[in-house]
CSV table of C-alpha atoms in Angstrom, one decimal:
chain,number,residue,atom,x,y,z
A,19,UNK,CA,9.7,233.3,-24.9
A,20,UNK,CA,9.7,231.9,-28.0
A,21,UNK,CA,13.5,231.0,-28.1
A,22,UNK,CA,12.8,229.2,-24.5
A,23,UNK,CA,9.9,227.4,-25.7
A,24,UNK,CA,12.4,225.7,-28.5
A,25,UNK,CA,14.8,225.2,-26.4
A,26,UNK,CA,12.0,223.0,-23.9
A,27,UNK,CA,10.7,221.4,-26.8
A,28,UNK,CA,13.6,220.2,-27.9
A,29,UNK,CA,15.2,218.9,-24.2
A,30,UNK,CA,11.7,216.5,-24.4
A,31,UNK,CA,12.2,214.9,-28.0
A,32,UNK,CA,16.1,214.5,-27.3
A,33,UNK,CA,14.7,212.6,-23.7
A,34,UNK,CA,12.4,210.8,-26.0
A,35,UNK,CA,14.2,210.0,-28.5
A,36,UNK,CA,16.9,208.0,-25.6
A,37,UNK,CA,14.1,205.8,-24.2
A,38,UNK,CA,15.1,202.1,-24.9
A,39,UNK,CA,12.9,200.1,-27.8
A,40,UNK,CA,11.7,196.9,-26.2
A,41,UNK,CA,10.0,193.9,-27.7
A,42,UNK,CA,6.4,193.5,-27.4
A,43,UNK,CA,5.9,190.2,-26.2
A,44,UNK,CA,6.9,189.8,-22.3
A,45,UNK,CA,7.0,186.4,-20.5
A,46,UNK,CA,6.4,187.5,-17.0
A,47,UNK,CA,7.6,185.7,-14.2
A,48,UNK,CA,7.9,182.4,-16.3
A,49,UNK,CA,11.2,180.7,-16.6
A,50,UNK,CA,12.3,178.6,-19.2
A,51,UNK,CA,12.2,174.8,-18.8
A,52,UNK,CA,15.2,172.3,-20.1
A,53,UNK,CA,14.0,169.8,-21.9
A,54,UNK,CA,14.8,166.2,-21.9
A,55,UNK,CA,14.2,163.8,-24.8
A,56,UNK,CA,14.6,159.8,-25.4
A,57,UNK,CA,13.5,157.7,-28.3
A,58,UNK,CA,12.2,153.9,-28.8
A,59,UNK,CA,10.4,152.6,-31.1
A,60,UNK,CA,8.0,154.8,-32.8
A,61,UNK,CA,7.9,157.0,-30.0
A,62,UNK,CA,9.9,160.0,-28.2
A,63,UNK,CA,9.4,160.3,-24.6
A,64,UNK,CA,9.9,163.9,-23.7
A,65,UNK,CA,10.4,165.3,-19.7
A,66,UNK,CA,11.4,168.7,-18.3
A,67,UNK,CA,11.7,170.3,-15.2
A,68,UNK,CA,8.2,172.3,-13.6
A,69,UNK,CA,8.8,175.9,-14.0
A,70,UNK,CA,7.3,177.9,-10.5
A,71,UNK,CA,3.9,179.7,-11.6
A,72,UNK,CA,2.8,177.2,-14.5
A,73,UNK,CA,0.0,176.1,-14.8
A,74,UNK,CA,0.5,173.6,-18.2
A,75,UNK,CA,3.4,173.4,-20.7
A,76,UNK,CA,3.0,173.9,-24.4
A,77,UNK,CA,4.7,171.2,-26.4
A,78,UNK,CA,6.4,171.9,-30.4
A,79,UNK,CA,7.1,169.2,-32.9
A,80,UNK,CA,9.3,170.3,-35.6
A,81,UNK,CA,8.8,174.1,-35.2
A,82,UNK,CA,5.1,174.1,-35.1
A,83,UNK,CA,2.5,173.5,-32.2
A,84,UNK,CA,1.9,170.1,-31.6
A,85,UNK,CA,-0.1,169.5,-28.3
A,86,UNK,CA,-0.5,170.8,-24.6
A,87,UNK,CA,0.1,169.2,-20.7
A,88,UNK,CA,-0.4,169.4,-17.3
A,89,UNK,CA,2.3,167.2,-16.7
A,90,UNK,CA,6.4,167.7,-17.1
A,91,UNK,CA,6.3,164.5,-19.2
A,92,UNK,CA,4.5,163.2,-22.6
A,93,UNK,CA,5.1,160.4,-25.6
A,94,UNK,CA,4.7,161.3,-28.9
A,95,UNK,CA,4.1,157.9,-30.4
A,96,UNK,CA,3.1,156.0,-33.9
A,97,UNK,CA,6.2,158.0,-35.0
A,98,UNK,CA,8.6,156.6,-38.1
A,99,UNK,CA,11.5,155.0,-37.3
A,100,UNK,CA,14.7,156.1,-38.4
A,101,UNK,CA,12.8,159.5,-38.9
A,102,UNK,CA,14.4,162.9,-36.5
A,103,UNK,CA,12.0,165.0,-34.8
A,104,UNK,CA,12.8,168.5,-33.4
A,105,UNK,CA,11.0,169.5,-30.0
A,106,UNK,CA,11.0,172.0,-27.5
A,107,UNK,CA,8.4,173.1,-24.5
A,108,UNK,CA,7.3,176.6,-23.1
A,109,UNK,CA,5.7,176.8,-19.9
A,110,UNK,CA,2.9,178.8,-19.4
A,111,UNK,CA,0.2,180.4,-16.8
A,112,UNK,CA,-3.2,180.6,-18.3
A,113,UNK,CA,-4.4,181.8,-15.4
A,114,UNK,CA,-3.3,185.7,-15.9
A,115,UNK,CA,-4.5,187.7,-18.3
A,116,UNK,CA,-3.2,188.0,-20.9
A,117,UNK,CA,-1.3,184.1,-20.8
A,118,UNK,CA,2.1,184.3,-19.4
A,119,UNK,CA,4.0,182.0,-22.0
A,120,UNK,CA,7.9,181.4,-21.3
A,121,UNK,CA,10.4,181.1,-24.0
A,122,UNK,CA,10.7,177.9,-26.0
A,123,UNK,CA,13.6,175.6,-24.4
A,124,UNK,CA,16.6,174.9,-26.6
A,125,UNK,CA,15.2,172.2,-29.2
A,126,UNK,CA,16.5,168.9,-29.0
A,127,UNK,CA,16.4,165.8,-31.4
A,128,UNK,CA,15.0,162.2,-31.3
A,129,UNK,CA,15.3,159.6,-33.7
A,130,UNK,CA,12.6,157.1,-32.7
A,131,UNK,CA,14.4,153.4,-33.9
A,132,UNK,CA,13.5,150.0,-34.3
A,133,UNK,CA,16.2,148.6,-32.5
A,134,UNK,CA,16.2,150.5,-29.2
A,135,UNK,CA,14.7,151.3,-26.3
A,136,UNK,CA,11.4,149.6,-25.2
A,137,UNK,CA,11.3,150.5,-21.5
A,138,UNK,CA,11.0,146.5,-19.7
A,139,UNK,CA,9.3,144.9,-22.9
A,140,UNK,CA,11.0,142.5,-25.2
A,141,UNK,CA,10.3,142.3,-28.3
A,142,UNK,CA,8.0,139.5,-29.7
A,143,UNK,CA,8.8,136.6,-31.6
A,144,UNK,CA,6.6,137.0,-35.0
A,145,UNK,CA,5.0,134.3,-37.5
A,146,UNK,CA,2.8,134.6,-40.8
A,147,UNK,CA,1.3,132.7,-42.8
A,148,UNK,CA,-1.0,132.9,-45.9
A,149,UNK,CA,-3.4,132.0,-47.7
A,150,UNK,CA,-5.6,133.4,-50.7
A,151,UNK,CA,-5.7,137.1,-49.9
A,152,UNK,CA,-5.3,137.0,-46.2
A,153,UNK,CA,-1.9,136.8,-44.0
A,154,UNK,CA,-2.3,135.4,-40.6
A,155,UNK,CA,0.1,136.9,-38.0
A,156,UNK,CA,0.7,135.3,-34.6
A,157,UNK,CA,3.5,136.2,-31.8
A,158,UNK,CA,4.5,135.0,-28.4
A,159,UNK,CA,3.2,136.6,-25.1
A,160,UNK,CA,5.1,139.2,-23.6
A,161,UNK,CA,5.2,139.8,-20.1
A,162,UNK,CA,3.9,142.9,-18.9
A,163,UNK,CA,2.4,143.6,-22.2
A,164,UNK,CA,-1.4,145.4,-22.2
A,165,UNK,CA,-1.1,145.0,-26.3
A,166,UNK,CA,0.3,144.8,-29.0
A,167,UNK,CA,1.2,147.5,-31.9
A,168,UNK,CA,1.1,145.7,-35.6
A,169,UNK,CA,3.4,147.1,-38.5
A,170,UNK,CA,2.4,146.5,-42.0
A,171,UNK,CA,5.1,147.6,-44.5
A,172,UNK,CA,5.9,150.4,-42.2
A,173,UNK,CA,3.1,151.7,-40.9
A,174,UNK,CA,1.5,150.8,-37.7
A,175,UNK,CA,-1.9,149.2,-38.8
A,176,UNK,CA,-3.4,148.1,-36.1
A,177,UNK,CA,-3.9,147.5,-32.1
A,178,UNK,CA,-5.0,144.4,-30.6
A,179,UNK,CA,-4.9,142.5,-27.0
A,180,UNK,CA,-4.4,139.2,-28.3
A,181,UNK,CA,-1.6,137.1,-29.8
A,182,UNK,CA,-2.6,136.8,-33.4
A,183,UNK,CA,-4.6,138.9,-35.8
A,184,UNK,CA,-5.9,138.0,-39.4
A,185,UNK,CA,-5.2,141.1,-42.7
A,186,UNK,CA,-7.7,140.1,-45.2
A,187,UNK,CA,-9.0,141.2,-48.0
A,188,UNK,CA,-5.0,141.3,-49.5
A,189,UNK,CA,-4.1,141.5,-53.1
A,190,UNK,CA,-2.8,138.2,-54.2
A,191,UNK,CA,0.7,137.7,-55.3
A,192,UNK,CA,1.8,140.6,-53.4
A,193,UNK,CA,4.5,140.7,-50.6
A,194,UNK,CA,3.5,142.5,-47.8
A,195,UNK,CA,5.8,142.9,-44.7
A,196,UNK,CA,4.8,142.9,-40.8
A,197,UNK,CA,6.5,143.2,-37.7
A,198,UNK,CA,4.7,143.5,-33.9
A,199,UNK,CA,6.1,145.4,-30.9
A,200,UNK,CA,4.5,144.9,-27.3
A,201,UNK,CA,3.4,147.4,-25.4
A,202,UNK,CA,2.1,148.6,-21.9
A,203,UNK,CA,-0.6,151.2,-21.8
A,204,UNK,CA,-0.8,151.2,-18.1
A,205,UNK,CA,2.9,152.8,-17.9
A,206,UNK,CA,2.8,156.4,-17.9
A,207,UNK,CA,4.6,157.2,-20.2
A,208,UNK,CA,3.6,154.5,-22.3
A,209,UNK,CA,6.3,151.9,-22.6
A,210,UNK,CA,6.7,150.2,-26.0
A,211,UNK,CA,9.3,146.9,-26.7
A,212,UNK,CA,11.2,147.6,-29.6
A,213,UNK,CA,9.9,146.0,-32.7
A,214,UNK,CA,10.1,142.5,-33.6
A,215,UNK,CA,12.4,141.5,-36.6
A,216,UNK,CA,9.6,141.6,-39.7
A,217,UNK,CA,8.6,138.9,-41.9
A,218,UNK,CA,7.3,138.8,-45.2
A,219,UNK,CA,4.1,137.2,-46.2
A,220,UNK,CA,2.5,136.8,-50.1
A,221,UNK,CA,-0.8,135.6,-50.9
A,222,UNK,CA,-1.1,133.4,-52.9
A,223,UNK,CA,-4.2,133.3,-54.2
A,224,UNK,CA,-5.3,129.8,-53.8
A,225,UNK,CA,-8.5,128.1,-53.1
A,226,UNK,CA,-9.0,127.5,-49.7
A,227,UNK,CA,-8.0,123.6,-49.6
A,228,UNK,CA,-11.0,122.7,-46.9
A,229,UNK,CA,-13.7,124.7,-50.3
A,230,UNK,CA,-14.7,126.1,-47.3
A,231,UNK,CA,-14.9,130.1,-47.0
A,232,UNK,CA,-14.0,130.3,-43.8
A,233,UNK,CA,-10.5,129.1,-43.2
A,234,UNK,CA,-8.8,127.0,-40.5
A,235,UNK,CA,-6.7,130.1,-39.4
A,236,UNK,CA,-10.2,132.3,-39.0
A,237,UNK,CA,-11.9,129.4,-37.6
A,238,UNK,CA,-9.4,129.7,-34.7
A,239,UNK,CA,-9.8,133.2,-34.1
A,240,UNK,CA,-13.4,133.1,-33.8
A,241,UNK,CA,-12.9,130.7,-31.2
A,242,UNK,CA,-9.6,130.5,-29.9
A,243,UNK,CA,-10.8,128.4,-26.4
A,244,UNK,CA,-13.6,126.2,-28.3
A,245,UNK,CA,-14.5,122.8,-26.9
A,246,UNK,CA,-12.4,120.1,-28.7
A,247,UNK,CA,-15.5,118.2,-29.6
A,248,UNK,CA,-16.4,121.5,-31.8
A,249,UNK,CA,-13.7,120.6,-35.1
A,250,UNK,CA,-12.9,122.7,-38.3
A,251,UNK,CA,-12.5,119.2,-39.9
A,252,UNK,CA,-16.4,118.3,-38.8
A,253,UNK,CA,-17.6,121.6,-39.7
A,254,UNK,CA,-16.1,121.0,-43.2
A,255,UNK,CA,-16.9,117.5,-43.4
A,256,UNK,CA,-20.8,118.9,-43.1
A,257,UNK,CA,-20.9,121.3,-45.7
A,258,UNK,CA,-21.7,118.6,-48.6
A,259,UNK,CA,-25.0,117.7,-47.0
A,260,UNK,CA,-26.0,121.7,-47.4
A,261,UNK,CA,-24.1,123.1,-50.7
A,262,UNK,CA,-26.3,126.4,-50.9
A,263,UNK,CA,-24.8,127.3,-47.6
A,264,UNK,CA,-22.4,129.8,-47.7
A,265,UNK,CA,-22.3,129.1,-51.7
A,266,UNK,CA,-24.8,131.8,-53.0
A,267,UNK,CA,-24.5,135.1,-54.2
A,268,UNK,CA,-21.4,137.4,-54.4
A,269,UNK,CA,-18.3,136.8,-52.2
A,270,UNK,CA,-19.7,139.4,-50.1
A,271,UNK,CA,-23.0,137.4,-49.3
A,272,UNK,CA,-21.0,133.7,-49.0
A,273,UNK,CA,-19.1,135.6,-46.1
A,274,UNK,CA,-21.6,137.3,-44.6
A,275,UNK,CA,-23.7,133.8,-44.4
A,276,UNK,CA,-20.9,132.4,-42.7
A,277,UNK,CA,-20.1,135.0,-39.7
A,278,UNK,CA,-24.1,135.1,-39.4
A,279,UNK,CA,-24.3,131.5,-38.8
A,280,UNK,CA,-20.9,131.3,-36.3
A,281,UNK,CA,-22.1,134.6,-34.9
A,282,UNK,CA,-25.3,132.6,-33.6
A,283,UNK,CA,-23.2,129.7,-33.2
A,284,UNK,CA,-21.2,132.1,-30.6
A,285,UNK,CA,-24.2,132.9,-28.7
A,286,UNK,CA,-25.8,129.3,-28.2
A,287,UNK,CA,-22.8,127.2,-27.2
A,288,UNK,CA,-20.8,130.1,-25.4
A,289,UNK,CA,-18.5,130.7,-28.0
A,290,UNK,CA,-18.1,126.6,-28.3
A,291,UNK,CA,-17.3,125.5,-25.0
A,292,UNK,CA,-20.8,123.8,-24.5
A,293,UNK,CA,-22.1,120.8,-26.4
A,294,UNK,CA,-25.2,120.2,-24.2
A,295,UNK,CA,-27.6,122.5,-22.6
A,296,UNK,CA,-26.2,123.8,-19.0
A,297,UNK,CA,-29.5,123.9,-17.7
A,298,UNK,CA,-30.3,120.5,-16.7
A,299,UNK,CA,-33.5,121.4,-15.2
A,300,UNK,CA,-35.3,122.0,-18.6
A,301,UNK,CA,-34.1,118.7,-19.7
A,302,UNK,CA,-37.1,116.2,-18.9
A,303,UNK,CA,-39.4,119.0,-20.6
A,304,UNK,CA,-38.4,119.3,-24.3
A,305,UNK,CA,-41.0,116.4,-25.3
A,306,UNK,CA,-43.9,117.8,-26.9
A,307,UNK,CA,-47.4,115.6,-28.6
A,308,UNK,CA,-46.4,114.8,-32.4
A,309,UNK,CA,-47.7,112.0,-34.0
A,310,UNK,CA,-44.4,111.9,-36.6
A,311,UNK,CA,-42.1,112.5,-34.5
A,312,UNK,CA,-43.1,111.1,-30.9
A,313,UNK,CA,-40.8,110.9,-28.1
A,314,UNK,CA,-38.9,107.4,-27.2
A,315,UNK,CA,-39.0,106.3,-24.2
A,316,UNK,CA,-36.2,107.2,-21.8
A,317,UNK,CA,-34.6,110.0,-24.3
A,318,UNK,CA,-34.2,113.4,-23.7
A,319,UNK,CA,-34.4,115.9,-26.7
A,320,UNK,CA,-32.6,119.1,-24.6
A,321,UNK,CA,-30.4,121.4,-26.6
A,322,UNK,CA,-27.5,119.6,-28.1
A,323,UNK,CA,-24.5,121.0,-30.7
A,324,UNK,CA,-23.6,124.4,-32.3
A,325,UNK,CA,-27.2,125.6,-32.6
A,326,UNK,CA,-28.6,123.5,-29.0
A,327,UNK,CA,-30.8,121.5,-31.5
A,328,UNK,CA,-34.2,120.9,-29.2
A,329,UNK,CA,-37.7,118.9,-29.0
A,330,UNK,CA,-38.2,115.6,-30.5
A,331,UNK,CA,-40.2,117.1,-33.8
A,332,UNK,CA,-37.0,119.0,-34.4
A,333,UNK,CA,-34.9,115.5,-33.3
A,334,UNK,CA,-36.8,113.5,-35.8
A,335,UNK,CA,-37.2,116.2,-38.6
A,336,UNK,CA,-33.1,115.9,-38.7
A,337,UNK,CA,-32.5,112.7,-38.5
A,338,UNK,CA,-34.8,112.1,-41.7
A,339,UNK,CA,-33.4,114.8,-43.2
A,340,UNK,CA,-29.5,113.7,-42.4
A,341,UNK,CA,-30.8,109.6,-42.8
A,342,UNK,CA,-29.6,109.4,-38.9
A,343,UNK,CA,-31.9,107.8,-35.9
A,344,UNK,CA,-31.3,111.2,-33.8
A,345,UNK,CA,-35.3,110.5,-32.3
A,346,UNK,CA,-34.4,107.3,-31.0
A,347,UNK,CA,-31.0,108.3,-30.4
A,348,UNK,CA,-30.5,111.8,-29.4
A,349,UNK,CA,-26.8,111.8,-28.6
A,350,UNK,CA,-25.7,111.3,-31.3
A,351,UNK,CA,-25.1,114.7,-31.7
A,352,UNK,CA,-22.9,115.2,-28.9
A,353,UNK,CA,-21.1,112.3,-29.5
A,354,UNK,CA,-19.8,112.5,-33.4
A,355,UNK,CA,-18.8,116.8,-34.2
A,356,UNK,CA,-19.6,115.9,-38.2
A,357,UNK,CA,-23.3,115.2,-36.9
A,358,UNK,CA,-23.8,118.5,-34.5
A,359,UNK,CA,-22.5,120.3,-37.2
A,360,UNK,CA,-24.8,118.8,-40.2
A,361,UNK,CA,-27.9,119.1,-37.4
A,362,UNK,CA,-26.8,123.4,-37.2
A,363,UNK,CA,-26.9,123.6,-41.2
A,364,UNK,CA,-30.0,121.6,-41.5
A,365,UNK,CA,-32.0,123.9,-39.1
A,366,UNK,CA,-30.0,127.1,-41.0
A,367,UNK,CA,-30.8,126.4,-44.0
A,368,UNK,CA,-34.0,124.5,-44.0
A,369,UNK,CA,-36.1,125.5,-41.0
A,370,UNK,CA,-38.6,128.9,-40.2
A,371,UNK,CA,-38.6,127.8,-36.9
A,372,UNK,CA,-40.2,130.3,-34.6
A,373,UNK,CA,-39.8,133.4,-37.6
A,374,UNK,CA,-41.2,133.5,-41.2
A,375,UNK,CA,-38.1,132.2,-43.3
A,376,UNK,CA,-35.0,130.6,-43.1
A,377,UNK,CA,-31.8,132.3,-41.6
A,378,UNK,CA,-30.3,131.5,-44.8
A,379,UNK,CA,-32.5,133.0,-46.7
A,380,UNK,CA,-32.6,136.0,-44.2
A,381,UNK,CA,-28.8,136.6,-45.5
A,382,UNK,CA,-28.7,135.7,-48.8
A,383,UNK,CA,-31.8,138.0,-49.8
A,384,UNK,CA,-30.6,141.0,-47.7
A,385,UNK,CA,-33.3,140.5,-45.0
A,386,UNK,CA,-30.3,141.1,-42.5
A,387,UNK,CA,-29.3,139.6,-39.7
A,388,UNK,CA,-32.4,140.3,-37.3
A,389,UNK,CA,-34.4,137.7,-38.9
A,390,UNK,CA,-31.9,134.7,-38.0
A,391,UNK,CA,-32.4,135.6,-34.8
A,392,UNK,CA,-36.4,135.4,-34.9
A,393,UNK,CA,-36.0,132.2,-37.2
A,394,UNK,CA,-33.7,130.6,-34.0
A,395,UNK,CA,-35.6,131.7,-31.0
A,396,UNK,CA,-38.4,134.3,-32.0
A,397,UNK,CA,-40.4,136.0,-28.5
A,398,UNK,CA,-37.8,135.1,-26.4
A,399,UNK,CA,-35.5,137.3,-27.4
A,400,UNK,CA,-37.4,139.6,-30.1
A,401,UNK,CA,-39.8,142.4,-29.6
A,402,UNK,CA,-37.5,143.3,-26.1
A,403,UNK,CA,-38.1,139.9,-25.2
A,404,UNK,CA,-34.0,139.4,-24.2
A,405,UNK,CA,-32.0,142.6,-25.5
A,406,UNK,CA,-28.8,141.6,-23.9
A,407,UNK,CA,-29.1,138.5,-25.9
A,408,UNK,CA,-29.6,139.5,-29.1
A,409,UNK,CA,-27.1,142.3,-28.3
A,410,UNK,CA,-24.3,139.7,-27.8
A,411,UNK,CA,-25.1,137.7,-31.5
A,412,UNK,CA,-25.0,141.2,-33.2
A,413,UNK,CA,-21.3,141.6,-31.5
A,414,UNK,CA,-20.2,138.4,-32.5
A,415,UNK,CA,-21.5,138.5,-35.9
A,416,UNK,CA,-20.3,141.9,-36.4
A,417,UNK,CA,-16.6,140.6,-34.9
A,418,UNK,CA,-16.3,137.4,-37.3
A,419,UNK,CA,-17.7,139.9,-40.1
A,420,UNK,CA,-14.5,141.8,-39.5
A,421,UNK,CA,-12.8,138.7,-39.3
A,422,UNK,CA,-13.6,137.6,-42.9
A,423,UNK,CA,-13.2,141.1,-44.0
A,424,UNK,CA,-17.2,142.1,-45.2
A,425,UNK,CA,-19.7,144.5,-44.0
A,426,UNK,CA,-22.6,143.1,-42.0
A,427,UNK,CA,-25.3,144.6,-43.9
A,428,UNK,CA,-28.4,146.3,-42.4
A,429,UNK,CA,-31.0,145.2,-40.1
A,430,UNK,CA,-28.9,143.4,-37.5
A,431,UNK,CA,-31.9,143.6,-34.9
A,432,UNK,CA,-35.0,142.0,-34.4
């Protein structure tokens, strides 16, 4: 018995010991996909074939998880140029338990370059140009394009859906290098035009030759579609009547003074398109009782210029301010851009108007940015009286802020 019970015993471990050793990790039904890759500029478009039972693919980026899709296509993109990537794609069923993954596809390479690929997009024509700590970049229009990817020394930087973009705040006597690429963002995958041959720019550290802070350049990206009547040259031509404006405090402040006042500027005249008021029917009712400043007969004192001057006290209170006859001749400031322009600085910096101090001194002693806007038209868009209103000058403020390269400071709301 016992020599039998050896004999058993030892039949099991040598049946044992023949069982085949298998790895732990099983892929069930899932087959492997076959990768496809292509490169363009700063991006590697990636397809495979859809493998029967998945339910989303897991995507690797130089041997280490990078993202997951429901699709059989993705772009990897803000990549380096002239840099190789290594990818390859599992599929996998996340709806068994536990997750059915595949094996990884053979890897393949992409070398995302400057010079290739970009789908239907050409690449954009590029110019810069500066000025004391700021390079100006502008390009051509390309068609089909949603956008436009901005390069700065390498990098991307930034995205924008214009033609031009302004890099402030620069370190003078430094050479910084751009180039711009079109792209589509309604394309799936996203299509991007090769890059366009890159050009140097180098502030240079001099004085703004207008001694104004904003600069032509800025100006024109503010407001890119102004009215013509609405000139840099008669902005600039009014800043000697009003020298505190935009000329006290730190740089910071100056700037800020000067996207508060445009910001408003935006909001009155429609981003300048409009010199006069477009409702006429208020026209005939902007005469009030005033015994320095009485209407004359026949003239209308509707809104007029970049701040819609209005009323005959506020007429007359210019004009003897600026040594002009706007009471007995109103349109004056729709007719000559120097005038509207000195009429918006003298209300800025020299009138309460319907608030408690001026809008320059609003900025310039922190106040913020709410206070202009009770100081231009008080109840009738303070206190909820027109939200959407003051919503749009807090934009536009906040947009030319950018613009200029300074923070807007607190308060923005009145």
């Amino acid at each position: 018995m016992k020599s039998s019970m050896v004999k058993f015993l030892l039949i099991i471990v040598i049946v044992i010991g023949t069982i085949p050793l298998y790895s732990l990790t099983a892929f069930g039904a899932l087959a492997t996909p076959t990768l496809n890759v292509s490169a363009s500029s700063g991006t590697c478009n990636l397809s495979w074939n859809g493998i029967s039972g998945a339910t989303g693919y897991d995507i690797y980026r130089n041997g280490n998880w990078y993202r997951w899709v429901s699709t059989t296509s993705t772009a990897d993109t803000g990549l380096s140029n002239g840099t190789t990537y290594t990818y390859t794609v599992a599929a996998q069923n996340a709806n068994v338990s536990p997750i059915d993954t595949s094996p990884q596809s053979a890897s393949k390479t992409c070398t995302p370059s400057s010079g290739g690929g970009g789908g239907s997009l050409s690449a954009p024509t590029l110019n810069v140009s500066a000025s004391s700590a700021t390079c100006s970049l502008s390009w051509n229009s390309v068609s089909g394009a949603t956008g436009y990817d901005v390069f700065r020394n390498g990098t991307w930087y930034r995205w924008v859906n214009g033609l031009s973009t302004i890099d402030s705040g620069l370190s003078n006597g430094t050479t910084y290098t751009y180039t711009v690429s079109a792209q589509n963002a309604n394309s799936t995958p996203i299509v991007t035009s090769p890059q366009s041959a890159s050009k140097n720019c180098t502030p240079n550290g001099t004085t703004n030759p207008s001694g104004f802070i904003v600069s032509q350049a800025q100006f024109n990206q503010m407001f890119p579609n102004r009215n013509s009547f609405y000139t840099y040259s008669g902005l600039v031509a009014a800043l000697s009547s009003f020298p505190a404006f935009t000329n006290t405090g730190s740089d910071t402040i100056k700037k800020r003074e000067a996207a508060a006042f445009l910001g408003n500027v935006a909001q009155e005249t429609g981003h300048l398109q409009h010199i006069v008021e477009i409702n006429t029917a208020n026209y005939p009712f902007y005469c009030a009782s005033h015994a320095q400043y009485p209407c004359a007969p026949g003239k209308q004192y509707y809104g007029r210029g970049p701040i819609q001057l209005s009323w005959n006290y506020n007429y007359g209170a210019a004009g003897a301010a600026l040594g002009l006859p706007l009471l007995s001749n109103p349109d004056l400031v729709a007719q000559d851009a120097s005038v509207a322009w000195k009429t918006a600085l003298w209300f800025w910096v020299t009138q309460t108007g319907a608030g408690t101090m001026t809008s320059h001194n609003a900025i310039v002693n922190g106040v913020g940015f709410g206070e202009t806007i009770r100081t231009i038209n008080g109840s009738i868009e303070c206190n909820g009286g027109s939200p959407q209103s003051v919503n749009n000058r807090v934009s536009y403020f906040t947009n030319f802020a950018n613009i200029l390269g300074v923070s807007t400071g607190s308060n923005l709301t009145c």
